[in-house]
Amino acid sequence: MHSYHFTKDPLPDSVSNDIQNLNKLNQEQFSSLVEILFQFLTEPRETERFLNQLSDFASANGMSHGPLKNIVKSILLVPNGAMKRSLTAEHVKADLIALGLNEEKAGYFADQ
């Protein structure tokens, strides 16, 4: 069982599996998804736009909406927890790597 910076609570295995599925995206897809996520984090009241953007992303990349929503819920746990705990980008990167995201993508996410 890992301990993470962004939470002290135990995480279900599904969170790590969802994060690892992000490794299957190419860098362009990952960058697009991260952009959508951070736009939502900065404008959380824009839920309808966020869901439309996720739907468009899924369609454009041949993904099912259900699994993509699960991945998004899991990945959003990290920045939400990081903001509550005032974590550094290095903490976020370390947590994402511990959850199974590759180092390049974890670094890109943390740099945002």
mmCIF file of N, CA, C and O in Angstrom:
data_model
loop_
_atom_site.group_PDB
_atom_site.id
_atom_site.type_symbol
_atom_site.label_atom_id
_atom_site.label_comp_id
_atom_site.label_asym_id
_atom_site.label_seq_id
_atom_site.Cartn_x
_atom_site.Cartn_y
_atom_site.Cartn_z
ATOM 1 N N MET A 1 0.843 -1.176 0.000
ATOM 2 C CA MET A 1 0.000 0.000 0.000
ATOM 3 C C MET A 1 0.891 1.244 0.000
ATOM 4 O O MET A 1 1.739 1.409 0.848
ATOM 5 N N HIS A 2 0.692 2.087 -0.988
ATOM 6 C CA HIS A 2 1.452 3.334 -1.086
ATOM 7 C C HIS A 2 0.864 4.395 -0.170
ATOM 8 O O HIS A 2 -0.317 4.383 0.125
ATOM 9 N N SER A 3 1.694 5.330 0.225
ATOM 10 C CA SER A 3 1.155 6.537 0.844
ATOM 11 C C SER A 3 1.412 7.666 -0.149
ATOM 12 O O SER A 3 2.420 7.674 -0.862
ATOM 13 N N TYR A 4 0.475 8.562 -0.217
ATOM 14 C CA TYR A 4 0.517 9.639 -1.197
ATOM 15 C C TYR A 4 0.520 10.977 -0.474
ATOM 16 O O TYR A 4 0.068 11.095 0.659
ATOM 17 N N HIS A 5 0.999 11.984 -1.169
ATOM 18 C CA HIS A 5 0.997 13.333 -0.615
ATOM 19 C C HIS A 5 -0.400 13.943 -0.646
ATOM 20 O O HIS A 5 -0.771 14.696 0.238
ATOM 21 N N PHE A 6 -1.177 13.649 -1.718
ATOM 22 C CA PHE A 6 -2.451 14.335 -1.926
ATOM 23 C C PHE A 6 -3.592 13.802 -1.065
ATOM 24 O O PHE A 6 -4.636 14.436 -0.953
ATOM 25 N N THR A 7 -3.414 12.643 -0.445
ATOM 26 C CA THR A 7 -4.460 12.088 0.410
ATOM 27 C C THR A 7 -3.842 11.174 1.459
ATOM 28 O O THR A 7 -2.809 10.556 1.215
ATOM 29 N N LYS A 8 -4.500 11.098 2.569
ATOM 30 C CA LYS A 8 -4.083 10.140 3.605
ATOM 31 C C LYS A 8 -4.998 8.912 3.588
ATOM 32 O O LYS A 8 -4.744 7.933 4.255
ATOM 33 N N ASP A 9 -6.077 9.005 2.817
ATOM 34 C CA ASP A 9 -7.045 7.914 2.742
ATOM 35 C C ASP A 9 -6.558 6.824 1.800
ATOM 36 O O ASP A 9 -5.899 7.111 0.794
ATOM 37 N N PRO A 10 -6.896 5.576 2.087
ATOM 38 C CA PRO A 10 -6.557 4.508 1.135
ATOM 39 C C PRO A 10 -7.369 4.687 -0.151
ATOM 40 O O PRO A 10 -8.506 5.144 -0.107
ATOM 41 N N LEU A 11 -6.762 4.352 -1.265
ATOM 42 C CA LEU A 11 -7.425 4.493 -2.557
ATOM 43 C C LEU A 11 -7.816 3.129 -3.097
ATOM 44 O O LEU A 11 -7.071 2.165 -2.960
ATOM 45 N N PRO A 12 -8.974 3.050 -3.759
ATOM 46 C CA PRO A 12 -9.318 1.784 -4.411
ATOM 47 C C PRO A 12 -8.347 1.507 -5.564
ATOM 48 O O PRO A 12 -7.788 2.436 -6.149
ATOM 49 N N ASP A 13 -8.155 0.243 -5.881
ATOM 50 C CA ASP A 13 -7.259 -0.147 -6.981
ATOM 51 C C ASP A 13 -7.673 0.481 -8.300
ATOM 52 O O ASP A 13 -6.836 0.711 -9.174
ATOM 53 N N SER A 14 -8.960 0.777 -8.439
ATOM 54 C CA SER A 14 -9.449 1.342 -9.699
ATOM 55 C C SER A 14 -8.785 2.679 -10.011
ATOM 56 O O SER A 14 -8.575 3.011 -11.177
ATOM 57 N N VAL A 15 -8.421 3.443 -8.979
ATOM 58 C CA VAL A 15 -7.777 4.740 -9.211
ATOM 59 C C VAL A 15 -6.432 4.529 -9.911
ATOM 60 O O VAL A 15 -6.139 5.171 -10.914
ATOM 61 N N SER A 16 -5.625 3.631 -9.394
ATOM 62 C CA SER A 16 -4.333 3.348 -10.005
ATOM 63 C C SER A 16 -4.503 2.791 -11.420
ATOM 64 O O SER A 16 -3.777 3.178 -12.336
ATOM 65 N N ASN A 17 -5.480 1.904 -11.610
ATOM 66 C CA ASN A 17 -5.739 1.349 -12.949
ATOM 67 C C ASN A 17 -6.132 2.450 -13.926
ATOM 68 O O ASN A 17 -5.674 2.462 -15.077
ATOM 69 N N ASP A 18 -6.998 3.379 -13.467
ATOM 70 C CA ASP A 18 -7.418 4.481 -14.334
ATOM 71 C C ASP A 18 -6.231 5.364 -14.716
ATOM 72 O O ASP A 18 -6.075 5.733 -15.881
ATOM 73 N N ILE A 19 -5.386 5.677 -13.746
ATOM 74 C CA ILE A 19 -4.216 6.522 -14.001
ATOM 75 C C ILE A 19 -3.278 5.821 -14.987
ATOM 76 O O ILE A 19 -2.766 6.436 -15.914
ATOM 77 N N GLN A 20 -3.088 4.510 -14.808
ATOM 78 C CA GLN A 20 -2.211 3.756 -15.715
ATOM 79 C C GLN A 20 -2.764 3.743 -17.138
ATOM 80 O O GLN A 20 -1.993 3.716 -18.097
ATOM 81 N N ASN A 21 -4.081 3.808 -17.284
ATOM 82 C CA ASN A 21 -4.675 3.848 -18.626
ATOM 83 C C ASN A 21 -4.300 5.124 -19.380
ATOM 84 O O ASN A 21 -4.311 5.139 -20.612
ATOM 85 N N LEU A 22 -3.932 6.174 -18.661
ATOM 86 C CA LEU A 22 -3.490 7.405 -19.319
ATOM 87 C C LEU A 22 -2.191 7.184 -20.097
ATOM 88 O O LEU A 22 -1.902 7.915 -21.040
ATOM 89 N N ASN A 23 -1.417 6.177 -19.699
ATOM 90 C CA ASN A 23 -0.176 5.873 -20.414
ATOM 91 C C ASN A 23 -0.443 5.424 -21.849
ATOM 92 O O ASN A 23 0.433 5.506 -22.703
ATOM 93 N N LYS A 24 -1.663 4.956 -22.117
ATOM 94 C CA LYS A 24 -2.014 4.485 -23.457
ATOM 95 C C LYS A 24 -2.241 5.640 -24.429
ATOM 96 O O LYS A 24 -2.237 5.431 -25.637
ATOM 97 N N LEU A 25 -2.465 6.850 -23.907
ATOM 98 C CA LEU A 25 -2.675 8.016 -24.768
ATOM 99 C C LEU A 25 -1.342 8.486 -25.327
ATOM 100 O O LEU A 25 -0.326 8.456 -24.633
ATOM 101 N N ASN A 26 -1.354 8.945 -26.591
ATOM 102 C CA ASN A 26 -0.130 9.553 -27.109
ATOM 103 C C ASN A 26 0.003 10.951 -26.493
ATOM 104 O O ASN A 26 -0.913 11.441 -25.816
ATOM 105 N N GLN A 27 1.145 11.591 -26.688
ATOM 106 C CA GLN A 27 1.405 12.867 -26.011
ATOM 107 C C GLN A 27 0.393 13.942 -26.417
ATOM 108 O O GLN A 27 -0.040 14.731 -25.581
ATOM 109 N N GLU A 28 -0.002 13.959 -27.676
ATOM 110 C CA GLU A 28 -0.983 14.958 -28.134
ATOM 111 C C GLU A 28 -2.334 14.740 -27.451
ATOM 112 O O GLU A 28 -2.963 15.696 -26.987
ATOM 113 N N GLN A 29 -2.779 13.492 -27.380
ATOM 114 C CA GLN A 29 -4.037 13.185 -26.704
ATOM 115 C C GLN A 29 -3.959 13.549 -25.223
ATOM 116 O O GLN A 29 -4.886 14.148 -24.670
ATOM 117 N N PHE A 30 -2.851 13.185 -24.592
ATOM 118 C CA PHE A 30 -2.672 13.470 -23.175
ATOM 119 C C PHE A 30 -2.685 14.980 -22.926
ATOM 120 O O PHE A 30 -3.345 15.458 -22.008
ATOM 121 N N SER A 31 -1.973 15.724 -23.758
ATOM 122 C CA SER A 31 -1.934 17.187 -23.620
ATOM 123 C C SER A 31 -3.325 17.783 -23.758
ATOM 124 O O SER A 31 -3.697 18.683 -22.987
ATOM 125 N N SER A 32 -4.096 17.295 -24.711
ATOM 126 C CA SER A 32 -5.466 17.796 -24.912
ATOM 127 C C SER A 32 -6.333 17.507 -23.690
ATOM 128 O O SER A 32 -7.094 18.373 -23.240
ATOM 129 N N LEU A 33 -6.218 16.304 -23.169
ATOM 130 C CA LEU A 33 -7.008 15.937 -21.997
ATOM 131 C C LEU A 33 -6.608 16.768 -20.778
ATOM 132 O O LEU A 33 -7.463 17.253 -20.038
ATOM 133 N N VAL A 34 -5.319 16.970 -20.583
ATOM 134 C CA VAL A 34 -4.842 17.775 -19.455
ATOM 135 C C VAL A 34 -5.360 19.208 -19.577
ATOM 136 O O VAL A 34 -5.781 19.814 -18.585
ATOM 137 N N GLU A 35 -5.368 19.740 -20.787
ATOM 138 C CA GLU A 35 -5.896 21.091 -21.009
ATOM 139 C C GLU A 35 -7.367 21.173 -20.597
ATOM 140 O O GLU A 35 -7.786 22.114 -19.917
ATOM 141 N N ILE A 36 -8.152 20.177 -20.983
ATOM 142 C CA ILE A 36 -9.572 20.127 -20.605
ATOM 143 C C ILE A 36 -9.703 20.056 -19.080
ATOM 144 O O ILE A 36 -10.514 20.767 -18.480
ATOM 145 N N LEU A 37 -8.905 19.207 -18.448
ATOM 146 C CA LEU A 37 -8.963 19.045 -16.993
ATOM 147 C C LEU A 37 -8.626 20.335 -16.259
ATOM 148 O O LEU A 37 -9.317 20.725 -15.314
ATOM 149 N N PHE A 38 -7.560 21.012 -16.701
ATOM 150 C CA PHE A 38 -7.154 22.225 -15.996
ATOM 151 C C PHE A 38 -8.101 23.390 -16.260
ATOM 152 O O PHE A 38 -8.275 24.245 -15.391
ATOM 153 N N GLN A 39 -8.730 23.394 -17.419
ATOM 154 C CA GLN A 39 -9.750 24.413 -17.661
ATOM 155 C C GLN A 39 -10.912 24.205 -16.695
ATOM 156 O O GLN A 39 -11.440 25.156 -16.128
ATOM 157 N N PHE A 40 -11.282 22.959 -16.469
ATOM 158 C CA PHE A 40 -12.343 22.644 -15.521
ATOM 159 C C PHE A 40 -11.927 23.005 -14.087
ATOM 160 O O PHE A 40 -12.723 23.545 -13.321
ATOM 161 N N LEU A 41 -10.686 22.709 -13.727
ATOM 162 C CA LEU A 41 -10.218 23.029 -12.377
ATOM 163 C C LEU A 41 -10.229 24.532 -12.109
ATOM 164 O O LEU A 41 -10.465 24.958 -10.982
ATOM 165 N N THR A 42 -9.969 25.329 -13.145
ATOM 166 C CA THR A 42 -9.968 26.786 -12.962
ATOM 167 C C THR A 42 -11.363 27.378 -13.089
ATOM 168 O O THR A 42 -11.600 28.485 -12.619
ATOM 169 N N GLU A 43 -12.280 26.651 -13.731
ATOM 170 C CA GLU A 43 -13.660 27.121 -13.891
ATOM 171 C C GLU A 43 -14.626 25.981 -13.557
ATOM 172 O O GLU A 43 -15.340 25.484 -14.429
ATOM 173 N N PRO A 44 -14.674 25.573 -12.283
ATOM 174 C CA PRO A 44 -15.451 24.380 -11.911
ATOM 175 C C PRO A 44 -16.971 24.511 -12.115
ATOM 176 O O PRO A 44 -17.665 23.506 -12.149
ATOM 177 N N ARG A 45 -17.461 25.713 -12.286
ATOM 178 C CA ARG A 45 -18.906 25.877 -12.494
ATOM 179 C C ARG A 45 -19.317 25.564 -13.926
ATOM 180 O O ARG A 45 -20.502 25.447 -14.212
ATOM 181 N N GLU A 46 -18.334 25.439 -14.798
ATOM 182 C CA GLU A 46 -18.605 25.169 -16.219
ATOM 183 C C GLU A 46 -18.725 23.661 -16.468
ATOM 184 O O GLU A 46 -18.103 23.121 -17.379
ATOM 185 N N THR A 47 -19.556 23.006 -15.685
ATOM 186 C CA THR A 47 -19.685 21.549 -15.759
ATOM 187 C C THR A 47 -20.186 21.087 -17.121
ATOM 188 O O THR A 47 -19.659 20.122 -17.688
ATOM 189 N N GLU A 48 -21.182 21.765 -17.650
ATOM 190 C CA GLU A 48 -21.744 21.341 -18.939
ATOM 191 C C GLU A 48 -20.703 21.435 -20.049
ATOM 192 O O GLU A 48 -20.561 20.509 -20.855
ATOM 193 N N ARG A 49 -19.941 22.526 -20.075
ATOM 194 C CA ARG A 49 -18.888 22.667 -21.081
ATOM 195 C C ARG A 49 -17.850 21.557 -20.903
ATOM 196 O O ARG A 49 -17.408 20.944 -21.877
ATOM 197 N N PHE A 50 -17.471 21.291 -19.655
ATOM 198 C CA PHE A 50 -16.498 20.241 -19.348
ATOM 199 C C PHE A 50 -16.977 18.890 -19.874
ATOM 200 O O PHE A 50 -16.232 18.170 -20.545
ATOM 201 N N LEU A 51 -18.220 18.539 -19.590
ATOM 202 C CA LEU A 51 -18.757 17.252 -20.050
ATOM 203 C C LEU A 51 -18.825 17.190 -21.567
ATOM 204 O O LEU A 51 -18.540 16.142 -22.163
ATOM 205 N N ASN A 52 -19.174 18.310 -22.209
ATOM 206 C CA ASN A 52 -19.188 18.355 -23.678
ATOM 207 C C ASN A 52 -17.780 18.176 -24.244
ATOM 208 O O ASN A 52 -17.590 17.469 -25.238
ATOM 209 N N GLN A 53 -16.805 18.818 -23.610
ATOM 210 C CA GLN A 53 -15.422 18.679 -24.069
ATOM 211 C C GLN A 53 -14.935 17.240 -23.906
ATOM 212 O O GLN A 53 -14.245 16.709 -24.790
ATOM 213 N N LEU A 54 -15.297 16.606 -22.801
ATOM 214 C CA LEU A 54 -14.916 15.202 -22.603
ATOM 215 C C LEU A 54 -15.570 14.311 -23.649
ATOM 216 O O LEU A 54 -14.937 13.395 -24.188
ATOM 217 N N SER A 55 -16.836 14.575 -23.941
ATOM 218 C CA SER A 55 -17.551 13.800 -24.946
ATOM 219 C C SER A 55 -16.896 13.970 -26.318
ATOM 220 O O SER A 55 -16.682 12.992 -27.042
ATOM 221 N N ASP A 56 -16.557 15.205 -26.658
ATOM 222 C CA ASP A 56 -15.881 15.468 -27.936
ATOM 223 C C ASP A 56 -14.521 14.782 -27.977
ATOM 224 O O ASP A 56 -14.139 14.207 -29.006
ATOM 225 N N PHE A 57 -13.801 14.830 -26.869
ATOM 226 C CA PHE A 57 -12.486 14.182 -26.790
ATOM 227 C C PHE A 57 -12.626 12.670 -27.008
ATOM 228 O O PHE A 57 -11.876 12.066 -27.768
ATOM 229 N N ALA A 58 -13.603 12.073 -26.322
ATOM 230 C CA ALA A 58 -13.826 10.631 -26.449
ATOM 231 C C ALA A 58 -14.151 10.270 -27.894
ATOM 232 O O ALA A 58 -13.574 9.328 -28.450
ATOM 233 N N SER A 59 -15.044 11.031 -28.509
ATOM 234 C CA SER A 59 -15.435 10.757 -29.898
ATOM 235 C C SER A 59 -14.254 10.914 -30.846
ATOM 236 O O SER A 59 -14.031 10.072 -31.718
ATOM 237 N N ALA A 60 -13.505 11.989 -30.684
ATOM 238 C CA ALA A 60 -12.378 12.266 -31.575
ATOM 239 C C ALA A 60 -11.274 11.226 -31.455
ATOM 240 O O ALA A 60 -10.530 10.996 -32.404
ATOM 241 N N ASN A 61 -11.187 10.583 -30.292
ATOM 242 C CA ASN A 61 -10.095 9.628 -30.058
ATOM 243 C C ASN A 61 -10.562 8.181 -29.990
ATOM 244 O O ASN A 61 -9.823 7.302 -29.552
ATOM 245 N N GLY A 62 -11.813 7.935 -30.400
ATOM 246 C CA GLY A 62 -12.329 6.565 -30.443
ATOM 247 C C GLY A 62 -12.410 5.899 -29.090
ATOM 248 O O GLY A 62 -12.159 4.699 -28.966
ATOM 249 N N MET A 63 -12.732 6.683 -28.057
ATOM 250 C CA MET A 63 -12.807 6.137 -26.700
ATOM 251 C C MET A 63 -14.259 6.055 -26.258
ATOM 252 O O MET A 63 -15.097 6.834 -26.703
ATOM 253 N N SER A 64 -14.538 5.147 -25.347
ATOM 254 C CA SER A 64 -15.860 5.063 -24.736
ATOM 255 C C SER A 64 -15.981 6.136 -23.663
ATOM 256 O O SER A 64 -15.021 6.415 -22.945
ATOM 257 N N HIS A 65 -17.165 6.711 -23.553
ATOM 258 C CA HIS A 65 -17.372 7.799 -22.595
ATOM 259 C C HIS A 65 -17.261 7.320 -21.152
ATOM 260 O O HIS A 65 -16.702 8.020 -20.314
ATOM 261 N N GLY A 66 -17.806 6.139 -20.848
ATOM 262 C CA GLY A 66 -17.794 5.629 -19.473
ATOM 263 C C GLY A 66 -16.394 5.478 -18.912
ATOM 264 O O GLY A 66 -16.079 6.038 -17.855
ATOM 265 N N PRO A 67 -15.522 4.726 -19.590
ATOM 266 C CA PRO A 67 -14.158 4.583 -19.079
ATOM 267 C C PRO A 67 -13.407 5.916 -18.983
ATOM 268 O O PRO A 67 -12.659 6.141 -18.044
ATOM 269 N N LEU A 68 -13.666 6.822 -19.942
ATOM 270 C CA LEU A 68 -12.999 8.121 -19.891
ATOM 271 C C LEU A 68 -13.440 8.895 -18.655
ATOM 272 O O LEU A 68 -12.621 9.504 -17.960
ATOM 273 N N LYS A 69 -14.728 8.845 -18.336
ATOM 274 C CA LYS A 69 -15.220 9.537 -17.129
ATOM 275 C C LYS A 69 -14.570 8.961 -15.873
ATOM 276 O O LYS A 69 -14.224 9.701 -14.958
ATOM 277 N N ASN A 70 -14.394 7.644 -15.823
ATOM 278 C CA ASN A 70 -13.720 7.021 -14.666
ATOM 279 C C ASN A 70 -12.280 7.510 -14.548
ATOM 280 O O ASN A 70 -11.804 7.805 -13.451
ATOM 281 N N ILE A 71 -11.584 7.564 -15.676
ATOM 282 C CA ILE A 71 -10.201 8.043 -15.684
ATOM 283 C C ILE A 71 -10.141 9.478 -15.189
ATOM 284 O O ILE A 71 -9.299 9.831 -14.362
ATOM 285 N N VAL A 72 -11.067 10.307 -15.682
ATOM 286 C CA VAL A 72 -11.085 11.719 -15.293
ATOM 287 C C VAL A 72 -11.367 11.876 -13.801
ATOM 288 O O VAL A 72 -10.705 12.659 -13.112
ATOM 289 N N LYS A 73 -12.330 11.110 -13.278
ATOM 290 C CA LYS A 73 -12.623 11.182 -11.840
ATOM 291 C C LYS A 73 -11.379 10.830 -11.028
ATOM 292 O O LYS A 73 -11.066 11.476 -10.030
ATOM 293 N N SER A 74 -10.668 9.808 -11.471
ATOM 294 C CA SER A 74 -9.469 9.379 -10.742
ATOM 295 C C SER A 74 -8.356 10.416 -10.825
ATOM 296 O O SER A 74 -7.743 10.752 -9.803
ATOM 297 N N ILE A 75 -8.083 10.928 -12.010
ATOM 298 C CA ILE A 75 -6.979 11.881 -12.155
ATOM 299 C C ILE A 75 -7.282 13.183 -11.421
ATOM 300 O O ILE A 75 -6.391 13.822 -10.871
ATOM 301 N N LEU A 76 -8.559 13.582 -11.354
ATOM 302 C CA LEU A 76 -8.911 14.827 -10.669
ATOM 303 C C LEU A 76 -8.713 14.738 -9.155
ATOM 304 O O LEU A 76 -8.585 15.766 -8.489
ATOM 305 N N LEU A 77 -8.653 13.524 -8.614
ATOM 306 C CA LEU A 77 -8.380 13.378 -7.180
ATOM 307 C C LEU A 77 -7.032 14.000 -6.803
ATOM 308 O O LEU A 77 -6.891 14.586 -5.734
ATOM 309 N N VAL A 78 -6.069 13.872 -7.702
ATOM 310 C CA VAL A 78 -4.713 14.336 -7.390
ATOM 311 C C VAL A 78 -4.636 15.864 -7.290
ATOM 312 O O VAL A 78 -4.229 16.386 -6.252
ATOM 313 N N PRO A 79 -5.031 16.623 -8.336
ATOM 314 C CA PRO A 79 -4.930 18.083 -8.175
ATOM 315 C C PRO A 79 -5.876 18.631 -7.110
ATOM 316 O O PRO A 79 -5.526 19.600 -6.421
ATOM 317 N N ASN A 80 -7.044 18.023 -6.947
ATOM 318 C CA ASN A 80 -7.955 18.487 -5.895
ATOM 319 C C ASN A 80 -7.327 18.310 -4.517
ATOM 320 O O ASN A 80 -7.367 19.211 -3.681
ATOM 321 N N GLY A 81 -6.734 17.150 -4.274
ATOM 322 C CA GLY A 81 -6.052 16.909 -3.009
ATOM 323 C C GLY A 81 -4.821 17.791 -2.852
ATOM 324 O O GLY A 81 -4.530 18.289 -1.768
ATOM 325 N N ALA A 82 -4.114 17.999 -3.960
ATOM 326 C CA ALA A 82 -2.906 18.829 -3.928
ATOM 327 C C ALA A 82 -3.240 20.274 -3.555
ATOM 328 O O ALA A 82 -2.517 20.904 -2.782
ATOM 329 N N MET A 83 -4.349 20.785 -4.096
ATOM 330 C CA MET A 83 -4.737 22.165 -3.779
ATOM 331 C C MET A 83 -5.133 22.291 -2.311
ATOM 332 O O MET A 83 -4.784 23.272 -1.656
ATOM 333 N N LYS A 84 -5.849 21.296 -1.796
ATOM 334 C CA LYS A 84 -6.265 21.335 -0.386
ATOM 335 C C LYS A 84 -5.073 21.299 0.558
ATOM 336 O O LYS A 84 -5.106 21.865 1.637
ATOM 337 N N ARG A 85 -4.008 20.624 0.131
ATOM 338 C CA ARG A 85 -2.837 20.450 0.996
ATOM 339 C C ARG A 85 -1.672 21.354 0.613
ATOM 340 O O ARG A 85 -0.578 21.216 1.147
ATOM 341 N N SER A 86 -1.889 22.245 -0.368
ATOM 342 C CA SER A 86 -0.843 23.175 -0.826
ATOM 343 C C SER A 86 0.440 22.446 -1.213
ATOM 344 O O SER A 86 1.535 22.811 -0.789
ATOM 345 N N LEU A 87 0.295 21.418 -2.030
ATOM 346 C CA LEU A 87 1.452 20.617 -2.438
ATOM 347 C C LEU A 87 2.223 21.288 -3.568
ATOM 348 O O LEU A 87 1.679 22.075 -4.328
ATOM 349 N N THR A 88 3.471 20.912 -3.681
ATOM 350 C CA THR A 88 4.311 21.398 -4.774
ATOM 351 C C THR A 88 4.097 20.528 -6.017
ATOM 352 O O THR A 88 3.548 19.419 -5.935
ATOM 353 N N ALA A 89 4.594 21.025 -7.148
ATOM 354 C CA ALA A 89 4.525 20.253 -8.390
ATOM 355 C C ALA A 89 5.283 18.935 -8.244
ATOM 356 O O ALA A 89 4.873 17.913 -8.806
ATOM 357 N N GLU A 90 6.365 18.947 -7.492
ATOM 358 C CA GLU A 90 7.142 17.715 -7.284
ATOM 359 C C GLU A 90 6.335 16.662 -6.525
ATOM 360 O O GLU A 90 6.434 15.473 -6.813
ATOM 361 N N HIS A 91 5.540 17.092 -5.543
ATOM 362 C CA HIS A 91 4.681 16.153 -4.825
ATOM 363 C C HIS A 91 3.646 15.548 -5.769
ATOM 364 O O HIS A 91 3.384 14.338 -5.729
ATOM 365 N N VAL A 92 3.049 16.395 -6.602
ATOM 366 C CA VAL A 92 2.041 15.923 -7.565
ATOM 367 C C VAL A 92 2.676 14.908 -8.514
ATOM 368 O O VAL A 92 2.122 13.834 -8.755
ATOM 369 N N LYS A 93 3.838 15.244 -9.032
ATOM 370 C CA LYS A 93 4.541 14.335 -9.956
ATOM 371 C C LYS A 93 4.840 13.007 -9.267
ATOM 372 O O LYS A 93 4.595 11.938 -9.840
ATOM 373 N N ALA A 94 5.346 13.053 -8.048
ATOM 374 C CA ALA A 94 5.679 11.820 -7.317
ATOM 375 C C ALA A 94 4.438 10.962 -7.092
ATOM 376 O O ALA A 94 4.481 9.734 -7.250
ATOM 377 N N ASP A 95 3.319 11.598 -6.754
ATOM 378 C CA ASP A 95 2.082 10.845 -6.542
ATOM 379 C C ASP A 95 1.597 10.204 -7.833
ATOM 380 O O ASP A 95 1.170 9.047 -7.842
ATOM 381 N N LEU A 96 1.651 10.947 -8.933
ATOM 382 C CA LEU A 96 1.201 10.389 -10.213
ATOM 383 C C LEU A 96 2.076 9.210 -10.643
ATOM 384 O O LEU A 96 1.574 8.204 -11.141
ATOM 385 N N ILE A 97 3.376 9.327 -10.421
ATOM 386 C CA ILE A 97 4.282 8.216 -10.747
ATOM 387 C C ILE A 97 3.969 7.020 -9.851
ATOM 388 O O ILE A 97 3.910 5.881 -10.315
ATOM 389 N N ALA A 98 3.726 7.279 -8.564
ATOM 390 C CA ALA A 98 3.384 6.190 -7.633
ATOM 391 C C ALA A 98 2.080 5.505 -8.034
ATOM 392 O O ALA A 98 1.899 4.308 -7.798
ATOM 393 N N LEU A 99 1.177 6.263 -8.664
ATOM 394 C CA LEU A 99 -0.092 5.693 -9.132
ATOM 395 C C LEU A 99 0.050 4.978 -10.474
ATOM 396 O O LEU A 99 -0.899 4.371 -10.959
ATOM 397 N N GLY A 100 1.227 5.066 -11.098
ATOM 398 C CA GLY A 100 1.484 4.307 -12.320
ATOM 399 C C GLY A 100 1.570 5.120 -13.595
ATOM 400 O O GLY A 100 1.715 4.553 -14.673
ATOM 401 N N LEU A 101 1.490 6.446 -13.510
ATOM 402 C CA LEU A 101 1.644 7.263 -14.716
ATOM 403 C C LEU A 101 3.121 7.335 -15.060
ATOM 404 O O LEU A 101 3.969 7.431 -14.157
ATOM 405 N N ASN A 102 3.450 7.293 -16.352
ATOM 406 C CA ASN A 102 4.869 7.328 -16.697
ATOM 407 C C ASN A 102 5.459 8.694 -16.362
ATOM 408 O O ASN A 102 4.750 9.691 -16.215
ATOM 409 N N GLU A 103 6.773 8.730 -16.208
ATOM 410 C CA GLU A 103 7.450 9.924 -15.697
ATOM 411 C C GLU A 103 7.265 11.138 -16.602
ATOM 412 O O GLU A 103 7.056 12.257 -16.118
ATOM 413 N N GLU A 104 7.308 10.932 -17.911
ATOM 414 C CA GLU A 104 7.157 12.051 -18.843
ATOM 415 C C GLU A 104 5.779 12.705 -18.695
ATOM 416 O O GLU A 104 5.659 13.922 -18.601
ATOM 417 N N LYS A 105 4.735 11.884 -18.648
ATOM 418 C CA LYS A 105 3.377 12.418 -18.520
ATOM 419 C C LYS A 105 3.142 13.015 -17.137
ATOM 420 O O LYS A 105 2.484 14.046 -17.006
ATOM 421 N N ALA A 106 3.685 12.393 -16.115
ATOM 422 C CA ALA A 106 3.549 12.933 -14.763
ATOM 423 C C ALA A 106 4.212 14.301 -14.669
ATOM 424 O O ALA A 106 3.669 15.235 -14.068
ATOM 425 N N GLY A 107 5.374 14.439 -15.290
ATOM 426 C CA GLY A 107 6.073 15.715 -15.307
ATOM 427 C C GLY A 107 5.279 16.773 -16.049
ATOM 428 O O GLY A 107 5.181 17.922 -15.612
ATOM 429 N N TYR A 108 4.714 16.397 -17.200
ATOM 430 C CA TYR A 108 3.912 17.347 -17.983
ATOM 431 C C TYR A 108 2.707 17.806 -17.161
ATOM 432 O O TYR A 108 2.410 19.001 -17.095
ATOM 433 N N PHE A 109 2.021 16.877 -16.521
ATOM 434 C CA PHE A 109 0.841 17.203 -15.714
ATOM 435 C C PHE A 109 1.236 18.139 -14.564
ATOM 436 O O PHE A 109 0.595 19.159 -14.327
ATOM 437 N N ALA A 110 2.305 17.801 -13.868
ATOM 438 C CA ALA A 110 2.741 18.596 -12.712
ATOM 439 C C ALA A 110 3.178 19.992 -13.126
ATOM 440 O O ALA A 110 3.002 20.949 -12.357
ATOM 441 N N ASP A 111 3.735 20.138 -14.323
ATOM 442 C CA ASP A 111 4.183 21.445 -14.796
ATOM 443 C C ASP A 111 3.029 22.382 -15.119
ATOM 444 O O ASP A 111 3.234 23.586 -15.238
ATOM 445 N N GLN A 112 1.841 21.833 -15.253
ATOM 446 C CA GLN A 112 0.691 22.691 -15.568
ATOM 447 C C GLN A 112 0.290 23.458 -14.335
ATOM 448 O O GLN A 112 -0.245 24.482 -14.332
#
